[in-house]
Amino acid sequence: MKVLSMILAGVVVGYAISDVRPLDSLLSSTAEFGSPATIVNGLTVLALTACLVSVVLARSSARGVLVVAIGAVLVVVFRTVGMVTGMFGDWAGAVGAGALLGASALLAGRHRGAQASLVVAAVGAGLLGKALDALLQADDGPVFVWDVVGAEDAVVPERAIVMVIVASAAAIALFLAYRNQELQPHETRRTLLVGLPLPVAAGVLSWFAGGHDSGDALWLGALAGMTAIALVASFLLPGRDGRLLLVLFASSSAGIGSFGFAAGDSAQLALSVGLLIVGAGLGYRWPQLYIGLGGLFVIAVAGAIGGYAEVPTGSEFALPLVAAYVVVSVLATSPGSLALSLPVLFTMTLPVVVYAASYQPGLSSDEAVATRTSEPDHLVLSVAGLVVVAVVTCACAVLMRRPAVVSGTS
């Protein structure tokens, strides 16, 4: 039941992540990409909320954390079905998803299965949610029973129905799994020190790198800055907990060359989901950190070769398998470290800027989005991702020499 509840909670968090926009300001609806106001965006608020909730509720009763988790699920559902719209809805979605992530991390405790389920479900839904939305949306499908789901709300009716079902199941599963459980106290005094500056600093670097007139040097400088921030944060976390942050960062950096998971059609989407599950299962049964990091290194090399020779290498198909394997291999970690590390995949990496700012066709329309005029060469990005994976591997080797932290200490 714990594993099931974390799968459902992770799916809700992941879909909320796929819905919040990384570049749109939550302070001003008219702020343009590149404006300082865009630093306060949905993903940043989500990451900050997850960190705060994991610390504030760390010594609460299981029932108190459960109330927050179920309330956050309801907020995310109301946002998804269009009942909370506009800027207030954007804030509600970001805060609700962050609260659910922080509370779920506490409920999962140090149970490897529960943590792995939460992480893989959130990562999968966060990265593949938009593609699944495109498949769920029918061209001439009926408008369902509620009128709030309409074109003006930009909500896919089928997605709203799926989200209501999943979120309701998540609330029930969380209640059944944790209603009689006592949480173990977790010391999280360092969590705020690391978790609050982390997404803000990343937002500043993304803002610099996202300017319309920024060149290769600024892009690569931003990536170097994010790498330095990730390294510092990982060593500030107690014990070996910083490895999770590093491998999430490395997974996204390795994916620069492949530009994410394969999700162009239903078959590719199903394959990516299947590879995520298989990778997580292998990581849970045979956790080997260095094998996983070696796989990321191979993917980064394949991306560099593909960028140089301009030939497809298929690395986007291997990425979900290896990423899930290496992430699950470093679990279990403290709940606070889990809550602040998971958003790193979406907030702290140059690919977030690349994906959102590149000229790409929409998933469900023929329109294209172009918000910048230049970006680094594909080969340059691939080589940069390769270097990041190598640096992270060395950092993980150093962290492995630290003693593991026992629950209740810092």
Tab-separated table of C-alpha atoms in Angstrom:
chain	number	residue	atom	x	y	z
A	1	MET	CA	0.000	0.000	0.000
A	2	LYS	CA	2.910	2.358	0.708
A	3	VAL	CA	4.328	1.758	-2.753
A	4	LEU	CA	0.932	2.193	-4.413
A	5	SER	CA	0.240	5.404	-2.508
A	6	MET	CA	3.629	6.848	-3.530
A	7	ILE	CA	3.110	5.884	-7.178
A	8	LEU	CA	-0.197	7.729	-7.256
A	9	ALA	CA	1.160	10.723	-5.326
A	10	GLY	CA	4.161	10.864	-7.662
A	11	VAL	CA	1.941	10.814	-10.739
A	12	VAL	CA	-0.088	13.734	-9.360
A	13	VAL	CA	3.109	15.680	-8.590
A	14	GLY	CA	4.566	14.847	-11.995
A	15	TYR	CA	1.496	15.967	-13.890
A	16	ALA	CA	1.469	19.191	-11.922
A	17	ILE	CA	5.138	19.689	-12.833
A	18	SER	CA	4.351	19.120	-16.504
A	19	ASP	CA	1.612	21.745	-16.241
A	20	VAL	CA	3.496	24.549	-14.466
A	21	ARG	CA	5.541	26.679	-16.844
A	22	PRO	CA	9.234	27.120	-16.080
A	23	LEU	CA	9.567	30.547	-17.689
A	24	ASP	CA	6.260	32.313	-17.002
A	25	SER	CA	6.376	34.668	-14.039
A	26	LEU	CA	4.071	34.148	-11.088
A	27	LEU	CA	4.602	37.778	-10.073
A	28	SER	CA	3.441	39.442	-13.268
A	29	SER	CA	1.286	38.004	-16.031
A	30	THR	CA	2.907	40.401	-18.509
A	31	ALA	CA	6.548	39.600	-17.683
A	32	GLU	CA	8.462	38.481	-20.758
A	33	PHE	CA	11.013	35.708	-20.968
A	34	GLY	CA	14.329	37.197	-19.896
A	35	SER	CA	12.757	39.559	-17.356
A	36	PRO	CA	14.003	39.249	-13.752
A	37	ALA	CA	10.411	38.524	-12.750
A	38	THR	CA	10.575	35.203	-14.584
A	39	ILE	CA	12.919	33.923	-11.889
A	40	VAL	CA	9.828	33.524	-9.696
A	41	ASN	CA	8.134	30.914	-11.860
A	42	GLY	CA	6.041	27.860	-11.167
A	43	LEU	CA	8.912	25.407	-10.859
A	44	THR	CA	10.843	27.652	-8.495
A	45	VAL	CA	7.816	28.078	-6.226
A	46	LEU	CA	7.193	24.329	-6.333
A	47	ALA	CA	10.775	23.591	-5.259
A	48	LEU	CA	10.714	26.161	-2.459
A	49	THR	CA	7.379	24.888	-1.152
A	50	ALA	CA	8.551	21.269	-1.158
A	51	CYS	CA	11.604	22.209	0.884
A	52	LEU	CA	9.626	24.289	3.391
A	53	VAL	CA	6.903	21.679	3.865
A	54	SER	CA	9.431	18.891	4.406
A	55	VAL	CA	11.076	20.921	7.183
A	56	VAL	CA	8.006	22.412	8.848
A	57	LEU	CA	6.191	19.073	9.018
A	58	ALA	CA	9.274	16.969	9.800
A	59	ARG	CA	8.302	16.473	13.450
A	60	SER	CA	4.543	16.476	12.985
A	61	SER	CA	2.339	13.450	13.411
A	62	ALA	CA	1.661	11.200	10.452
A	63	ARG	CA	-1.972	12.300	10.473
A	64	GLY	CA	-0.980	15.970	10.241
A	65	VAL	CA	1.271	15.280	7.270
A	66	LEU	CA	-1.488	13.174	5.749
A	67	VAL	CA	-3.973	16.051	5.982
A	68	VAL	CA	-1.536	18.360	4.171
A	69	ALA	CA	-0.879	15.745	1.471
A	70	ILE	CA	-4.548	15.096	0.757
A	71	GLY	CA	-5.329	18.827	0.814
A	72	ALA	CA	-2.544	19.423	-1.687
A	73	VAL	CA	-3.958	16.694	-3.936
A	74	LEU	CA	-7.314	18.481	-3.963
A	75	VAL	CA	-5.670	21.798	-4.829
A	76	VAL	CA	-3.848	20.227	-7.766
A	77	VAL	CA	-7.097	18.661	-9.003
A	78	PHE	CA	-9.011	21.944	-8.797
A	79	ARG	CA	-6.228	23.583	-10.804
A	80	THR	CA	-6.183	20.784	-13.357
A	81	VAL	CA	-9.905	20.814	-14.109
A	82	GLY	CA	-9.947	24.579	-14.513
A	83	MET	CA	-11.804	25.524	-11.327
A	84	VAL	CA	-8.900	27.761	-10.245
A	85	THR	CA	-7.724	29.884	-13.156
A	86	GLY	CA	-5.482	32.859	-13.889
A	87	MET	CA	-2.462	33.858	-11.845
A	88	PHE	CA	-4.093	32.609	-8.652
A	89	GLY	CA	-4.481	29.214	-10.289
A	90	ASP	CA	-0.829	29.204	-11.339
A	91	TRP	CA	0.256	29.892	-7.762
A	92	ALA	CA	-2.178	27.283	-6.428
A	93	GLY	CA	-0.848	24.633	-8.797
A	94	ALA	CA	2.775	25.326	-7.966
A	95	VAL	CA	2.269	25.555	-4.195
A	96	GLY	CA	-0.057	22.545	-4.149
A	97	ALA	CA	2.371	20.358	-6.072
A	98	GLY	CA	5.250	21.443	-3.834
A	99	ALA	CA	3.267	20.739	-0.671
A	100	LEU	CA	2.313	17.306	-1.974
A	101	LEU	CA	5.928	16.525	-2.823
A	102	GLY	CA	7.210	17.595	0.599
A	103	ALA	CA	4.470	15.739	2.483
A	104	SER	CA	4.856	12.613	0.348
A	105	ALA	CA	8.603	12.562	0.947
A	106	LEU	CA	7.960	12.620	4.702
A	107	LEU	CA	5.369	9.862	4.478
A	108	ALA	CA	7.724	7.716	2.406
A	109	GLY	CA	10.369	8.049	5.133
A	110	ARG	CA	13.462	5.994	4.327
A	111	HIS	CA	11.505	3.146	2.764
A	112	ARG	CA	13.378	2.497	-0.502
A	113	GLY	CA	10.364	1.111	-2.317
A	114	ALA	CA	8.160	4.069	-1.411
A	115	GLN	CA	10.871	6.601	-2.262
A	116	ALA	CA	11.630	4.905	-5.573
A	117	SER	CA	7.938	4.842	-6.494
A	118	LEU	CA	7.532	8.535	-5.708
A	119	VAL	CA	10.640	9.583	-7.635
A	120	VAL	CA	10.039	7.484	-10.748
A	121	ALA	CA	6.354	8.375	-10.960
A	122	ALA	CA	7.047	12.093	-10.532
A	123	VAL	CA	9.919	12.103	-13.029
A	124	GLY	CA	7.999	10.056	-15.580
A	125	ALA	CA	4.806	12.093	-15.416
A	126	GLY	CA	6.745	15.355	-15.286
A	127	LEU	CA	8.736	14.614	-18.433
A	128	LEU	CA	6.099	12.671	-20.372
A	129	GLY	CA	2.917	14.333	-19.168
A	130	LYS	CA	2.626	16.757	-22.075
A	131	ALA	CA	3.046	13.963	-24.586
A	132	LEU	CA	0.372	11.916	-22.845
A	133	ASP	CA	-1.939	14.930	-22.882
A	134	ALA	CA	-1.513	15.165	-26.642
A	135	LEU	CA	-2.514	11.514	-27.027
A	136	LEU	CA	-5.509	11.870	-24.723
A	137	GLN	CA	-6.866	14.912	-26.542
A	138	ALA	CA	-9.376	14.015	-29.247
A	139	ASP	CA	-9.795	16.333	-32.233
A	140	ASP	CA	-13.584	16.424	-32.105
A	141	GLY	CA	-14.273	14.785	-28.777
A	142	PRO	CA	-17.243	15.772	-26.622
A	143	VAL	CA	-17.053	18.293	-23.820
A	144	PHE	CA	-17.715	16.401	-20.632
A	145	VAL	CA	-20.112	17.111	-17.829
A	146	TRP	CA	-18.478	20.157	-16.291
A	147	ASP	CA	-18.535	23.462	-18.142
A	148	VAL	CA	-15.340	24.760	-16.531
A	149	VAL	CA	-13.342	22.527	-18.844
A	150	GLY	CA	-13.338	24.536	-22.027
A	151	ALA	CA	-11.056	26.075	-24.592
A	152	GLU	CA	-10.714	29.238	-22.529
A	153	ASP	CA	-9.185	27.241	-19.701
A	154	ALA	CA	-6.742	25.357	-21.938
A	155	VAL	CA	-7.585	22.124	-20.135
A	156	VAL	CA	-7.786	18.793	-21.947
A	157	PRO	CA	-11.108	17.204	-20.889
A	158	GLU	CA	-9.732	13.674	-21.031
A	159	ARG	CA	-6.775	14.710	-18.921
A	160	ALA	CA	-9.063	16.309	-16.360
A	161	ILE	CA	-11.012	13.074	-15.995
A	162	VAL	CA	-7.834	11.030	-15.665
A	163	MET	CA	-6.438	13.446	-13.094
A	164	VAL	CA	-9.617	13.354	-10.996
A	165	ILE	CA	-9.508	9.560	-10.944
A	166	VAL	CA	-5.783	9.356	-10.185
A	167	ALA	CA	-5.905	12.080	-7.527
A	168	SER	CA	-8.919	10.514	-5.813
A	169	ALA	CA	-7.143	7.165	-5.777
A	170	ALA	CA	-4.006	8.862	-4.432
A	171	ALA	CA	-5.906	10.479	-1.566
A	172	ILE	CA	-7.556	7.173	-0.612
A	173	ALA	CA	-4.286	5.220	-0.884
A	174	LEU	CA	-2.370	7.749	1.211
A	175	PHE	CA	-5.031	7.616	3.902
A	176	LEU	CA	-5.126	3.823	4.008
A	177	ALA	CA	-1.339	3.477	4.014
A	178	TYR	CA	-0.453	6.026	6.690
A	179	ARG	CA	-3.509	6.565	8.909
A	180	ASN	CA	-2.063	4.420	11.724
A	181	GLN	CA	1.641	5.006	11.165
A	182	GLU	CA	3.977	7.020	13.343
A	183	LEU	CA	6.637	9.037	11.560
A	184	GLN	CA	10.227	8.707	12.668
A	185	PRO	CA	11.738	12.104	13.594
A	186	HIS	CA	14.106	13.414	10.955
A	187	GLU	CA	16.604	16.162	11.606
A	188	THR	CA	16.441	18.609	8.708
A	189	ARG	CA	18.255	21.694	9.946
A	190	ARG	CA	20.443	21.785	6.846
A	191	THR	CA	17.559	21.328	4.446
A	192	LEU	CA	16.509	24.980	4.454
A	193	LEU	CA	20.121	26.103	4.118
A	194	VAL	CA	20.455	24.074	0.924
A	195	GLY	CA	16.929	23.873	-0.452
A	196	LEU	CA	15.862	27.510	-0.409
A	197	PRO	CA	18.811	29.138	-2.250
A	198	LEU	CA	19.105	26.250	-4.738
A	199	PRO	CA	16.166	26.931	-7.115
A	200	VAL	CA	16.560	30.704	-6.794
A	201	ALA	CA	20.217	30.577	-7.813
A	202	ALA	CA	19.328	28.270	-10.691
A	203	GLY	CA	16.602	30.679	-11.770
A	204	VAL	CA	19.077	33.545	-11.861
A	205	LEU	CA	21.471	31.540	-14.034
A	206	SER	CA	18.662	30.445	-16.341
A	207	TRP	CA	17.585	34.061	-16.677
A	208	PHE	CA	21.099	35.080	-17.739
A	209	ALA	CA	21.390	32.162	-20.171
A	210	GLY	CA	17.943	32.755	-21.621
A	211	GLY	CA	18.490	36.225	-23.015
A	212	HIS	CA	17.816	36.685	-26.706
A	213	ASP	CA	21.327	37.990	-27.318
A	214	SER	CA	23.233	35.494	-25.173
A	215	GLY	CA	25.999	33.592	-26.911
A	216	ASP	CA	27.618	30.227	-26.383
A	217	ALA	CA	29.904	31.553	-23.658
A	218	LEU	CA	26.982	32.705	-21.520
A	219	TRP	CA	25.087	29.441	-21.992
A	220	LEU	CA	28.100	27.370	-21.042
A	221	GLY	CA	28.921	29.718	-18.180
A	222	ALA	CA	25.404	29.200	-16.828
A	223	LEU	CA	25.831	25.434	-17.056
A	224	ALA	CA	29.173	25.674	-15.250
A	225	GLY	CA	27.548	27.806	-12.565
A	226	MET	CA	24.720	25.301	-12.120
A	227	THR	CA	27.255	22.496	-11.868
A	228	ALA	CA	29.137	24.377	-9.160
A	229	ILE	CA	25.910	25.048	-7.262
A	230	ALA	CA	24.921	21.382	-7.469
A	231	LEU	CA	28.319	20.302	-6.154
A	232	VAL	CA	28.253	22.731	-3.224
A	233	ALA	CA	24.683	21.764	-2.320
A	234	SER	CA	25.445	18.042	-2.483
A	235	PHE	CA	28.336	18.381	-0.050
A	236	LEU	CA	26.302	20.543	2.337
A	237	LEU	CA	23.667	17.825	2.644
A	238	PRO	CA	24.412	15.355	5.439
A	239	GLY	CA	26.177	12.099	4.747
A	240	ARG	CA	25.708	10.662	1.280
A	241	ASP	CA	22.307	12.273	0.679
A	242	GLY	CA	23.773	14.677	-1.869
A	243	ARG	CA	24.233	11.830	-4.351
A	244	LEU	CA	20.549	11.952	-5.285
A	245	LEU	CA	20.806	15.623	-6.204
A	246	LEU	CA	23.922	14.936	-8.278
A	247	VAL	CA	22.550	11.982	-10.228
A	248	LEU	CA	19.356	13.875	-11.071
A	249	PHE	CA	21.480	16.754	-12.296
A	250	ALA	CA	23.695	14.359	-14.264
A	251	SER	CA	20.696	12.609	-15.825
A	252	SER	CA	19.382	15.839	-17.262
A	253	SER	CA	22.842	16.943	-18.384
A	254	ALA	CA	23.424	13.638	-20.164
A	255	GLY	CA	20.127	14.188	-21.947
A	256	ILE	CA	21.255	17.447	-23.559
A	257	GLY	CA	22.471	15.533	-26.595
A	258	SER	CA	19.370	13.379	-26.895
A	259	PHE	CA	16.957	16.170	-25.919
A	260	GLY	CA	14.938	14.112	-23.503
A	261	PHE	CA	12.885	10.953	-23.611
A	262	ALA	CA	11.361	9.579	-26.797
A	263	ALA	CA	7.651	10.420	-26.749
A	264	GLY	CA	6.711	11.318	-30.303
A	265	ASP	CA	3.828	8.862	-30.574
A	266	SER	CA	1.959	6.330	-28.479
A	267	ALA	CA	4.475	3.549	-29.135
A	268	GLN	CA	7.446	5.700	-28.133
A	269	LEU	CA	5.593	6.972	-25.093
A	270	ALA	CA	4.759	3.436	-23.974
A	271	LEU	CA	8.367	2.399	-24.564
A	272	SER	CA	9.709	5.280	-22.467
A	273	VAL	CA	7.331	4.460	-19.621
A	274	GLY	CA	8.256	0.796	-19.803
A	275	LEU	CA	11.974	1.573	-19.768
A	276	LEU	CA	11.499	3.831	-16.737
A	277	ILE	CA	9.813	1.002	-14.858
A	278	VAL	CA	12.418	-1.572	-15.904
A	279	GLY	CA	15.277	0.756	-14.960
A	280	ALA	CA	13.731	1.442	-11.566
A	281	GLY	CA	13.257	-2.266	-10.928
A	282	LEU	CA	16.849	-3.045	-11.821
A	283	GLY	CA	18.101	-0.195	-9.652
A	284	TYR	CA	16.039	-1.411	-6.722
A	285	ARG	CA	17.201	-5.017	-7.055
A	286	TRP	CA	20.837	-4.456	-8.064
A	287	PRO	CA	21.864	-0.911	-7.087
A	288	GLN	CA	25.230	-0.003	-8.586
A	289	LEU	CA	25.866	3.728	-8.676
A	290	TYR	CA	28.906	3.635	-10.918
A	291	ILE	CA	27.241	1.378	-13.489
A	292	GLY	CA	24.401	3.894	-13.714
A	293	LEU	CA	26.748	6.855	-14.032
A	294	GLY	CA	28.715	4.918	-16.655
A	295	GLY	CA	25.483	4.471	-18.587
A	296	LEU	CA	24.832	8.215	-18.442
A	297	PHE	CA	28.372	8.784	-19.701
A	298	VAL	CA	27.736	6.473	-22.666
A	299	ILE	CA	24.494	8.318	-23.448
A	300	ALA	CA	26.334	11.646	-23.341
A	301	VAL	CA	29.008	10.254	-25.675
A	302	ALA	CA	26.307	9.013	-28.046
A	303	GLY	CA	24.743	12.469	-28.006
A	304	ALA	CA	28.089	14.047	-28.850
A	305	ILE	CA	28.637	11.585	-31.712
A	306	GLY	CA	25.158	12.247	-33.009
A	307	GLY	CA	25.745	15.989	-32.853
A	308	TYR	CA	29.052	15.699	-34.701
A	309	ALA	CA	27.999	13.232	-37.386
A	310	GLU	CA	24.366	14.382	-37.483
A	311	VAL	CA	23.123	10.820	-37.274
A	312	PRO	CA	20.517	9.431	-34.851
A	313	THR	CA	22.041	7.337	-32.057
A	314	GLY	CA	18.865	6.345	-30.240
A	315	SER	CA	20.162	7.710	-26.945
A	316	GLU	CA	16.741	9.153	-26.150
A	317	PHE	CA	15.468	5.580	-25.845
A	318	ALA	CA	18.228	4.527	-23.442
A	319	LEU	CA	17.954	7.635	-21.260
A	320	PRO	CA	14.795	6.673	-19.301
A	321	LEU	CA	16.193	3.217	-18.513
A	322	VAL	CA	19.558	4.495	-17.273
A	323	ALA	CA	18.171	7.571	-15.511
A	324	ALA	CA	15.661	5.523	-13.505
A	325	TYR	CA	18.358	2.962	-12.672
A	326	VAL	CA	20.890	5.461	-11.365
A	327	VAL	CA	18.328	7.481	-9.394
A	328	VAL	CA	16.869	4.450	-7.613
A	329	SER	CA	20.380	3.129	-6.959
A	330	VAL	CA	21.163	6.026	-4.600
A	331	LEU	CA	17.997	5.629	-2.511
A	332	ALA	CA	17.168	5.609	0.414
A	333	THR	CA	17.879	9.143	1.518
A	334	SER	CA	16.447	11.460	4.135
A	335	PRO	CA	12.960	12.796	3.329
A	336	GLY	CA	14.169	16.397	3.375
A	337	SER	CA	16.956	15.627	0.918
A	338	LEU	CA	14.477	13.808	-1.306
A	339	ALA	CA	12.056	16.748	-1.283
A	340	LEU	CA	14.679	19.319	-2.257
A	341	SER	CA	16.541	17.095	-4.751
A	342	LEU	CA	13.682	15.867	-6.919
A	343	PRO	CA	12.828	19.298	-8.417
A	344	VAL	CA	16.475	19.678	-9.483
A	345	LEU	CA	15.743	17.674	-12.621
A	346	PHE	CA	13.318	20.408	-13.688
A	347	THR	CA	14.757	23.590	-12.175
A	348	MET	CA	18.532	23.374	-12.102
A	349	THR	CA	19.652	22.346	-15.551
A	350	LEU	CA	20.397	24.020	-18.822
A	351	PRO	CA	18.127	21.603	-20.734
A	352	VAL	CA	15.124	23.266	-19.099
A	353	VAL	CA	16.093	26.463	-20.881
A	354	VAL	CA	16.927	24.584	-24.075
A	355	TYR	CA	13.606	22.753	-24.192
A	356	ALA	CA	11.475	25.767	-23.401
A	357	ALA	CA	13.350	28.303	-25.489
A	358	SER	CA	14.124	26.329	-28.632
A	359	TYR	CA	12.003	26.540	-31.740
A	360	GLN	CA	9.895	23.405	-31.487
A	361	PRO	CA	6.550	22.285	-32.953
A	362	GLY	CA	3.755	22.022	-30.411
A	363	LEU	CA	2.729	18.575	-29.240
A	364	SER	CA	-0.950	19.033	-30.001
A	365	SER	CA	-0.965	21.735	-32.679
A	366	ASP	CA	0.934	22.927	-35.705
A	367	GLU	CA	2.089	26.059	-33.962
A	368	ALA	CA	5.712	26.489	-32.990
A	369	VAL	CA	7.237	28.341	-30.083
A	370	ALA	CA	10.257	30.591	-30.523
A	371	THR	CA	11.394	32.721	-27.596
A	372	ARG	CA	15.062	33.240	-28.378
A	373	THR	CA	17.196	33.857	-31.420
A	374	SER	CA	20.282	31.756	-30.708
A	375	GLU	CA	21.522	28.797	-28.725
A	376	PRO	CA	24.751	26.800	-28.560
A	377	ASP	CA	25.571	24.299	-31.264
A	378	HIS	CA	24.174	20.836	-30.617
A	379	LEU	CA	27.669	19.349	-30.483
A	380	VAL	CA	28.769	21.990	-27.969
A	381	LEU	CA	25.826	21.163	-25.731
A	382	SER	CA	26.531	17.442	-25.981
A	383	VAL	CA	30.192	17.836	-25.050
A	384	ALA	CA	29.212	20.109	-22.157
A	385	GLY	CA	26.805	17.449	-20.887
A	386	LEU	CA	29.567	14.869	-21.171
A	387	VAL	CA	31.867	16.999	-19.005
A	388	VAL	CA	29.142	17.499	-16.399
A	389	VAL	CA	28.559	13.747	-16.099
A	390	ALA	CA	32.287	13.186	-15.600
A	391	VAL	CA	32.493	15.864	-12.899
A	392	VAL	CA	29.431	14.508	-11.102
A	393	THR	CA	30.879	10.990	-11.155
A	394	CYS	CA	34.009	12.232	-9.393
A	395	ALA	CA	31.902	14.095	-6.830
A	396	CYS	CA	29.831	10.972	-6.127
A	397	ALA	CA	33.042	9.005	-5.584
A	398	VAL	CA	34.082	11.522	-2.920
A	399	LEU	CA	30.655	11.433	-1.257
A	400	MET	CA	30.786	7.634	-1.113
A	401	ARG	CA	33.650	7.948	1.358
A	402	ARG	CA	31.366	9.660	3.855
A	403	PRO	CA	29.596	7.567	6.474
A	404	ALA	CA	25.880	7.115	5.965
A	405	VAL	CA	23.712	9.275	8.229
A	406	VAL	CA	21.501	7.504	10.740
A	407	SER	CA	17.906	8.726	10.924
A	408	GLY	CA	17.499	11.478	13.485
A	409	THR	CA	20.975	12.965	13.120
A	410	SER	CA	22.397	15.730	10.979
